[in-house]
DNA sequence: CATAAGTGTATTATAAATAAGTCATATATA
DNA sequence: TATATATGACTTATTTATAATACACTTATG
C-alpha cells in the first residue's frame, strides 16, 4: 500500500532547491551550453534538466549533482579536493560511536547541542 | 519508449552523495534520533532514509534535503540565513543575461573560463 | 536470561519520475 | 523578413522509487 503521497517540504528545502537550480542554469548559460547539450552530457533528458533548474523536489539527487558537476557548480565545498577528506573525517567520527546504536539510552540525556 | 536506463554517475557525484549520507547519519546519531524517528519527522519511510544515508543516487533530492535540514546538516552554506541572499544574487546575475538564450552565438566565442 | 528496541535487508504493490515526442513561441542571425 | 535554434510546456508509455510489511540479528535494559 502506498499513500497518495504529495509530500511536504520545508521552506529551507524549497529554497535550497531553487537556489541550486538557479546556479546550475546560470553556470550552464555562462558556458554557452544549451539545455539539450547539458542533458545529453549528463545522460538524461532535457525535460529532466528543466525540472532540475526549476527546483523540482522530486528529481533524483544523482541527476541534480551530475548536472551541477558538469557545469562546475561545486556542492558543499568551494574546494573539490577536500571532498574525500571530509568523507574520511566523517567516517572517523562514526567509528568512535558505538558500533550500532540500536537502543535509545533511557538514562537522562543532555539533548541540547 | 524508455531506455533500459541504469544511469552512470561521475566519481564526484558518487562521493558527494556518500558524504551527505554519512553526514546525515552522523548528525542523526549525535542527536539520539532513530532512523524511524527521523523518517517520520521528515515525512517518509525508514526504508528511504536508509537509502539516503547509504548515498543512493536515485533518492529524490527533496527527501535528502529534508532529512539533512532536520538533523542540522547545512547544505551549501554553513550559514543558513545567507541562503536567500544567494538566491537573490543569482537571480540578479541571470537578469543581466539576455532574456532568453535561444541561440548559440556563431561568432567566435572565448569559451575558456 | 528475557524482553524490548533498533537496524539491515528483502519483497511486493503502487505511486511517481523519467524519456521521448510534439508544438507554440521567442530570438539571433543572415 | 525568413530561417534556424532554443526554450517551455504538455502528453503518453515505461521504468523506477517509494511505502508497507516482515524477518533475522544485535544491543541495551530489567
mmCIF file of C-alpha atoms (C1' of nucleotides) in Angstrom:
data_model
loop_
_atom_site.group_PDB
_atom_site.id
_atom_site.type_symbol
_atom_site.label_atom_id
_atom_site.label_comp_id
_atom_site.label_asym_id
_atom_site.label_seq_id
_atom_site.Cartn_x
_atom_site.Cartn_y
_atom_site.Cartn_z
ATOM 1 C CA UNK A 1 0.000 0.000 0.000
ATOM 2 C CA UNK A 2 1.170 3.450 -0.757
ATOM 3 C CA UNK A 3 -0.071 6.764 0.478
ATOM 4 C CA UNK A 4 -1.433 9.296 -2.012
ATOM 5 C CA UNK A 5 1.820 10.983 -1.177
ATOM 6 C CA UNK A 6 2.029 14.633 -2.172
ATOM 7 C CA UNK A 7 4.873 15.337 0.194
ATOM 8 C CA UNK A 8 5.519 18.457 2.197
ATOM 9 C CA UNK A 9 8.823 20.231 2.094
ATOM 10 C CA UNK A 10 10.245 22.784 4.483
ATOM 11 C CA UNK A 11 10.944 26.309 3.354
ATOM 12 C CA UNK A 12 14.646 25.673 3.759
ATOM 13 C CA UNK A 13 14.496 22.693 1.452
ATOM 14 C CA UNK A 14 12.489 24.504 -1.188
ATOM 15 C CA UNK A 15 14.810 27.477 -1.085
ATOM 16 C CA UNK A 16 17.877 25.312 -1.336
ATOM 17 C CA UNK A 17 16.424 23.502 -4.316
ATOM 18 C CA UNK A 18 15.513 26.748 -6.023
ATOM 19 C CA UNK A 19 18.997 28.023 -5.421
ATOM 20 C CA UNK A 20 20.812 25.021 -6.763
ATOM 21 C CA UNK A 21 18.583 25.029 -9.833
ATOM 22 C CA UNK A 22 19.342 28.647 -10.493
ATOM 23 C CA UNK A 23 23.050 28.113 -10.013
ATOM 24 C CA UNK A 24 23.059 25.257 -12.491
ATOM 25 C CA UNK A 25 21.124 27.275 -15.024
ATOM 26 C CA UNK A 26 23.355 30.278 -14.611
ATOM 27 C CA UNK A 27 26.539 28.239 -14.935
ATOM 28 C CA UNK A 28 25.172 26.463 -17.984
ATOM 29 C CA UNK A 29 24.320 29.694 -19.765
ATOM 30 C CA UNK A 30 27.655 31.225 -18.893
ATOM 31 C CA UNK A 31 29.285 28.233 -20.528
ATOM 32 C CA UNK A 32 27.142 28.678 -23.596
ATOM 33 C CA UNK A 33 25.550 25.303 -23.239
ATOM 34 C CA UNK A 34 22.010 24.625 -24.298
ATOM 35 C CA UNK A 35 19.665 22.680 -22.067
ATOM 36 C CA UNK A 36 19.754 19.828 -24.574
ATOM 37 C CA UNK A 37 23.533 19.707 -24.630
ATOM 38 C CA UNK A 38 23.858 19.575 -20.879
ATOM 39 C CA UNK A 39 21.181 16.912 -20.652
ATOM 40 C CA UNK A 40 22.991 14.735 -23.154
ATOM 41 C CA UNK A 41 26.312 15.132 -21.398
ATOM 42 C CA UNK A 42 24.684 14.339 -18.083
ATOM 43 C CA UNK A 43 22.961 11.344 -19.570
ATOM 44 C CA UNK A 44 19.327 12.287 -19.166
ATOM 45 C CA UNK A 45 16.504 14.122 -20.882
ATOM 46 C CA UNK A 46 16.122 17.836 -21.469
ATOM 47 C CA UNK A 47 12.824 17.562 -19.695
ATOM 48 C CA UNK A 48 14.517 16.422 -16.522
ATOM 49 C CA UNK A 49 17.124 19.147 -16.707
ATOM 50 C CA UNK A 50 14.389 21.733 -16.952
ATOM 51 C CA UNK A 51 12.688 20.365 -13.875
ATOM 52 C CA UNK A 52 16.007 20.410 -12.051
ATOM 53 C CA UNK A 53 16.658 24.030 -12.991
ATOM 54 C CA UNK A 54 13.168 24.852 -11.775
ATOM 55 C CA UNK A 55 13.971 23.309 -8.393
ATOM 56 C CA UNK A 56 11.667 20.300 -8.592
ATOM 57 C CA UNK A 57 11.996 18.372 -5.287
ATOM 58 C CA UNK A 58 11.189 15.035 -6.892
ATOM 59 C CA UNK A 59 14.191 14.926 -9.178
ATOM 60 C CA UNK A 60 16.741 12.301 -8.301
ATOM 61 C CA UNK A 61 19.649 13.725 -6.366
ATOM 62 C CA UNK A 62 22.097 11.872 -8.575
ATOM 63 C CA UNK A 63 20.846 13.676 -11.654
ATOM 64 C CA UNK A 64 20.992 17.055 -9.939
ATOM 65 C CA UNK A 65 24.531 16.535 -8.697
ATOM 66 C CA UNK A 66 25.604 15.247 -12.079
ATOM 67 C CA UNK A 67 24.343 18.356 -13.840
ATOM 68 C CA UNK A 68 25.917 20.570 -11.214
ATOM 69 C CA UNK A 69 29.239 18.826 -11.556
ATOM 70 C CA UNK A 70 29.318 19.180 -15.329
ATOM 71 C CA UNK A 71 28.713 22.917 -15.314
ATOM 72 C CA UNK A 72 31.119 23.403 -12.428
ATOM 73 C CA UNK A 73 28.757 24.125 -9.562
ATOM 74 C CA UNK A 74 30.524 22.783 -6.529
ATOM 75 C CA UNK A 75 28.433 21.081 -3.929
ATOM 76 C CA UNK A 76 29.232 21.679 -0.271
ATOM 77 C CA UNK A 77 32.737 22.896 -0.793
ATOM 78 C CA UNK A 78 34.273 25.565 -2.927
ATOM 79 C CA UNK A 79 37.249 23.266 -2.829
ATOM 80 C CA UNK A 80 36.638 19.945 -4.625
ATOM 81 C CA UNK A 81 39.722 18.033 -3.422
ATOM 82 C CA UNK A 82 38.526 18.358 0.142
ATOM 83 C CA UNK A 83 35.574 16.141 -0.587
ATOM 84 C CA UNK A 84 37.364 12.892 0.089
ATOM 85 C CA UNK A 85 38.962 14.312 3.187
ATOM 86 C CA UNK A 86 35.595 15.274 4.533
ATOM 87 C CA UNK A 87 34.333 11.800 3.817
ATOM 88 C CA UNK A 88 37.176 10.225 5.734
ATOM 89 C CA UNK A 89 36.746 12.606 8.628
ATOM 90 C CA UNK A 90 33.079 11.794 8.851
ATOM 91 C CA UNK A 91 33.813 8.119 8.780
ATOM 92 C CA UNK A 92 36.280 8.605 11.611
ATOM 93 C CA UNK A 93 33.676 10.238 13.806
ATOM 94 C CA UNK A 94 31.241 7.461 13.107
ATOM 95 C CA UNK A 95 33.801 4.890 14.148
ATOM 96 C CA UNK A 96 34.035 6.465 17.571
ATOM 97 C CA UNK A 97 30.376 5.868 18.242
ATOM 98 C CA UNK A 98 29.095 2.515 19.468
ATOM 99 C CA UNK A 99 29.075 0.075 16.602
ATOM 100 C CA UNK A 100 25.365 0.124 16.476
ATOM 101 C CA UNK A 101 23.041 2.460 18.205
ATOM 102 C CA UNK A 102 20.124 0.155 18.463
ATOM 103 C CA UNK A 103 18.749 1.486 21.645
ATOM 104 C CA UNK A 104 17.994 4.909 22.862
ATOM 105 C CA UNK A 105 19.528 5.214 26.293
ATOM 106 C CA UNK A 106 16.844 5.773 28.874
ATOM 107 C CA UNK A 107 19.240 7.423 31.231
ATOM 108 C CA UNK A 108 18.948 11.155 31.405
ATOM 109 C CA UNK A 109 20.437 12.600 28.289
ATOM 110 C CA UNK A 110 21.504 16.150 27.680
ATOM 111 C CA UNK A 111 19.913 16.651 24.357
ATOM 112 C CA UNK A 112 20.818 20.219 23.692
ATOM 113 C CA UNK A 113 23.678 20.807 21.351
ATOM 114 C CA UNK B 1 9.790 4.459 -25.289
ATOM 115 C CA UNK B 2 12.156 4.432 -22.409
ATOM 116 C CA UNK B 3 15.748 3.376 -22.267
ATOM 117 C CA UNK B 4 16.826 0.498 -20.018
ATOM 118 C CA UNK B 5 18.320 3.304 -18.033
ATOM 119 C CA UNK B 6 20.799 2.187 -15.390
ATOM 120 C CA UNK B 7 22.421 5.557 -15.247
ATOM 121 C CA UNK B 8 26.074 6.382 -14.875
ATOM 122 C CA UNK B 9 27.320 8.774 -12.259
ATOM 123 C CA UNK B 10 30.619 10.584 -12.040
ATOM 124 C CA UNK B 11 33.004 9.887 -9.204
ATOM 125 C CA UNK B 12 32.414 13.360 -7.883
ATOM 126 C CA UNK B 13 28.683 12.780 -7.719
ATOM 127 C CA UNK B 14 29.018 9.425 -6.010
ATOM 128 C CA UNK B 15 31.449 10.811 -3.478
ATOM 129 C CA UNK B 16 29.248 13.771 -2.740
ATOM 130 C CA UNK B 17 26.256 11.509 -2.218
ATOM 131 C CA UNK B 18 28.208 9.213 0.068
ATOM 132 C CA UNK B 19 29.366 12.191 2.045
ATOM 133 C CA UNK B 20 25.980 13.761 2.503
ATOM 134 C CA UNK B 21 24.565 10.420 3.547
ATOM 135 C CA UNK B 22 27.263 9.963 6.142
ATOM 136 C CA UNK B 23 26.793 13.463 7.441
ATOM 137 C CA UNK B 24 23.072 12.933 7.866
ATOM 138 C CA UNK B 25 23.615 9.644 9.638
ATOM 139 C CA UNK B 26 26.231 11.093 11.935
ATOM 140 C CA UNK B 27 24.124 14.104 12.822
ATOM 141 C CA UNK B 28 21.126 11.899 13.459
ATOM 142 C CA UNK B 29 23.008 9.616 15.829
ATOM 143 C CA UNK B 30 24.542 12.555 17.624
ATOM 144 C CA UNK B 31 21.042 13.849 18.233
ATOM 145 C CA UNK B 32 19.954 10.479 19.553
ATOM 146 C CA UNK B 33 17.380 10.037 16.872
ATOM 147 C CA UNK B 34 16.485 6.645 15.487
ATOM 148 C CA UNK B 35 16.139 6.090 11.792
ATOM 149 C CA UNK B 36 12.425 5.613 12.250
ATOM 150 C CA UNK B 37 12.032 8.857 14.152
ATOM 151 C CA UNK B 38 13.840 10.920 11.580
ATOM 152 C CA UNK B 39 11.874 9.303 8.792
ATOM 153 C CA UNK B 40 8.596 10.163 10.472
ATOM 154 C CA UNK B 41 9.616 13.733 11.110
ATOM 155 C CA UNK B 42 10.779 14.071 7.529
ATOM 156 C CA UNK B 43 7.557 12.564 6.301
ATOM 157 C CA UNK B 44 8.816 9.440 4.608
ATOM 158 C CA UNK B 45 9.688 5.811 5.253
ATOM 159 C CA UNK B 46 12.601 4.404 7.223
ATOM 160 C CA UNK B 47 13.464 2.488 4.102
ATOM 161 C CA UNK B 48 14.042 5.687 2.170
ATOM 162 C CA UNK B 49 16.085 7.221 4.946
ATOM 163 C CA UNK B 50 18.384 4.247 4.938
ATOM 164 C CA UNK B 51 18.897 4.502 1.204
ATOM 165 C CA UNK B 52 19.655 8.185 1.630
ATOM 166 C CA UNK B 53 22.216 7.507 4.348
ATOM 167 C CA UNK B 54 23.770 4.930 2.076
ATOM 168 C CA UNK B 55 24.168 7.539 -0.669
ATOM 169 C CA UNK B 56 21.648 6.142 -3.129
ATOM 170 C CA UNK B 57 21.692 8.395 -6.226
ATOM 171 C CA UNK B 58 18.076 7.634 -7.076
ATOM 172 C CA UNK B 59 16.594 9.164 -3.955
ATOM 173 C CA UNK B 60 14.630 12.326 -4.515
ATOM 174 C CA UNK B 61 16.638 15.421 -3.737
ATOM 175 C CA UNK B 62 13.735 16.859 -1.770
ATOM 176 C CA UNK B 63 13.780 13.950 0.652
ATOM 177 C CA UNK B 64 17.545 14.162 1.093
ATOM 178 C CA UNK B 65 17.486 17.876 1.766
ATOM 179 C CA UNK B 66 14.585 17.485 4.140
ATOM 180 C CA UNK B 67 16.415 14.899 6.211
ATOM 181 C CA UNK B 68 19.559 16.995 6.196
ATOM 182 C CA UNK B 69 17.671 20.067 7.318
ATOM 183 C CA UNK B 70 16.026 18.277 10.232
ATOM 184 C CA UNK B 71 19.251 16.957 11.685
ATOM 185 C CA UNK B 72 21.011 20.250 11.071
ATOM 186 C CA UNK B 73 23.246 19.428 8.159
ATOM 187 C CA UNK B 74 23.524 22.659 6.248
ATOM 188 C CA UNK B 75 23.611 22.440 2.513
ATOM 189 C CA UNK B 76 25.929 24.747 0.595
ATOM 190 C CA UNK B 77 26.376 27.241 3.356
ATOM 191 C CA UNK B 78 27.459 26.939 6.938
ATOM 192 C CA UNK B 79 25.295 29.995 7.340
ATOM 193 C CA UNK B 80 21.602 29.329 6.734
ATOM 194 C CA UNK B 81 20.395 32.945 6.563
ATOM 195 C CA UNK B 82 22.635 33.548 3.598
ATOM 196 C CA UNK B 83 20.600 31.167 1.531
ATOM 197 C CA UNK B 84 18.053 33.712 0.445
ATOM 198 C CA UNK B 85 20.752 36.247 -0.235
ATOM 199 C CA UNK B 86 22.475 33.828 -2.509
ATOM 200 C CA UNK B 87 19.215 33.200 -4.287
ATOM 201 C CA UNK B 88 18.698 36.866 -4.888
ATOM 202 C CA UNK B 89 22.233 37.364 -6.060
ATOM 203 C CA UNK B 90 21.907 34.531 -8.533
ATOM 204 C CA UNK B 91 18.681 35.939 -9.819
ATOM 205 C CA UNK B 92 20.396 39.265 -10.300
ATOM 206 C CA UNK B 93 23.079 37.755 -12.458
ATOM 207 C CA UNK B 94 20.500 35.933 -14.530
ATOM 208 C CA UNK B 95 18.665 39.177 -15.127
ATOM 209 C CA UNK B 96 21.747 40.673 -16.734
ATOM 210 C CA UNK B 97 21.856 37.986 -19.387
ATOM 211 C CA UNK B 98 19.651 38.194 -22.489
ATOM 212 C CA UNK B 99 16.129 37.286 -21.554
ATOM 213 C CA UNK B 100 16.398 34.063 -23.361
ATOM 214 C CA UNK B 101 19.449 32.445 -24.742
ATOM 215 C CA UNK B 102 17.832 30.586 -27.565
ATOM 216 C CA UNK B 103 20.705 30.765 -29.909
ATOM 217 C CA UNK B 104 24.287 29.892 -29.558
ATOM 218 C CA UNK B 105 26.252 32.790 -30.954
ATOM 219 C CA UNK B 106 28.166 31.715 -34.027
ATOM 220 C CA UNK B 107 30.675 34.466 -33.630
ATOM 221 C CA UNK B 108 33.955 33.372 -32.180
ATOM 222 C CA UNK B 109 33.475 32.785 -28.514
ATOM 223 C CA UNK B 110 36.124 32.589 -25.889
ATOM 224 C CA UNK B 111 34.972 29.518 -24.144
ATOM 225 C CA UNK B 112 37.608 29.185 -21.524
ATOM 226 C CA UNK B 113 36.757 30.411 -18.103
ATOM 227 C "C1'" DC C 1 18.137 -14.679 30.945
ATOM 228 C "C1'" DA C 2 14.135 -12.445 28.958
ATOM 229 C "C1'" DT C 3 12.369 -8.516 26.870
ATOM 230 C "C1'" DA C 4 12.228 -4.500 24.191
ATOM 231 C "C1'" DA C 5 14.049 -1.665 20.655
ATOM 232 C "C1'" DG C 6 16.882 -0.518 16.522
ATOM 233 C "C1'" DT C 7 18.998 -1.906 12.457
ATOM 234 C "C1'" DG C 8 19.688 -4.137 7.940
ATOM 235 C "C1'" DT C 9 17.703 -6.417 4.301
ATOM 236 C "C1'" DA C 10 14.304 -8.257 1.344
ATOM 237 C "C1'" DT C 11 9.627 -8.444 -1.012
ATOM 238 C "C1'" DT C 12 5.596 -6.588 -3.235
ATOM 239 C "C1'" DA C 13 2.098 -3.043 -4.708
ATOM 240 C "C1'" DT C 14 1.544 1.206 -6.113
ATOM 241 C "C1'" DA C 15 2.735 5.995 -6.980
ATOM 242 C "C1'" DA C 16 5.868 8.932 -9.149
ATOM 243 C "C1'" DA C 17 9.759 10.137 -12.080
ATOM 244 C "C1'" DT C 18 11.597 9.881 -16.431
ATOM 245 C "C1'" DA C 19 12.215 9.510 -21.653
ATOM 246 C "C1'" DA C 20 10.624 10.630 -25.872
ATOM 247 C "C1'" DG C 21 7.998 13.189 -28.719
ATOM 248 C "C1'" DT C 22 5.358 17.301 -30.244
ATOM 249 C "C1'" DC C 23 4.005 22.065 -30.629
ATOM 250 C "C1'" DA C 24 3.904 27.113 -29.928
ATOM 251 C "C1'" DT C 25 6.726 30.839 -29.131
ATOM 252 C "C1'" DA C 26 10.820 33.768 -28.959
ATOM 253 C "C1'" DT C 27 15.262 35.251 -30.501
ATOM 254 C "C1'" DA C 28 19.598 35.639 -33.002
ATOM 255 C "C1'" DT C 29 21.472 35.639 -37.472
ATOM 256 C "C1'" DA C 30 21.613 36.120 -42.460
ATOM 257 C "C1'" DT D 1 11.816 39.389 -43.179
ATOM 258 C "C1'" DA D 2 12.908 34.492 -43.319
ATOM 259 C "C1'" DT D 3 15.309 30.809 -41.153
ATOM 260 C "C1'" DA D 4 17.338 28.098 -37.698
ATOM 261 C "C1'" DT D 5 17.681 27.167 -32.975
ATOM 262 C "C1'" DA D 6 16.363 27.140 -28.051
ATOM 263 C "C1'" DT D 7 13.012 27.144 -24.713
ATOM 264 C "C1'" DG D 8 8.802 25.978 -22.127
ATOM 265 C "C1'" DA D 9 5.003 23.241 -21.699
ATOM 266 C "C1'" DC D 10 2.424 19.264 -22.399
ATOM 267 C "C1'" DT D 11 1.254 14.081 -23.294
ATOM 268 C "C1'" DT D 12 1.974 9.150 -23.003
ATOM 269 C "C1'" DA D 13 4.488 4.766 -22.140
ATOM 270 C "C1'" DT D 14 7.529 2.736 -19.182
ATOM 271 C "C1'" DT D 15 10.862 2.448 -15.597
ATOM 272 C "C1'" DT D 16 11.933 3.425 -11.074
ATOM 273 C "C1'" DA D 17 11.352 4.959 -6.386
ATOM 274 C "C1'" DT D 18 8.709 4.507 -2.516
ATOM 275 C "C1'" DA D 19 5.626 2.676 1.310
ATOM 276 C "C1'" DA D 20 4.379 -1.023 3.832
ATOM 277 C "C1'" DT D 21 5.497 -5.165 5.799
ATOM 278 C "C1'" DA D 22 8.133 -8.905 7.596
ATOM 279 C "C1'" DC D 23 12.136 -11.296 9.482
ATOM 280 C "C1'" DA D 24 16.754 -12.211 11.492
ATOM 281 C "C1'" DC D 25 20.170 -10.188 14.156
ATOM 282 C "C1'" DT D 26 22.160 -7.117 17.692
ATOM 283 C "C1'" DT D 27 22.293 -4.495 21.767
ATOM 284 C "C1'" DA D 28 20.539 -2.288 25.992
ATOM 285 C "C1'" DT D 29 17.783 -2.760 29.937
ATOM 286 C "C1'" DG D 30 15.178 -5.142 33.731
#
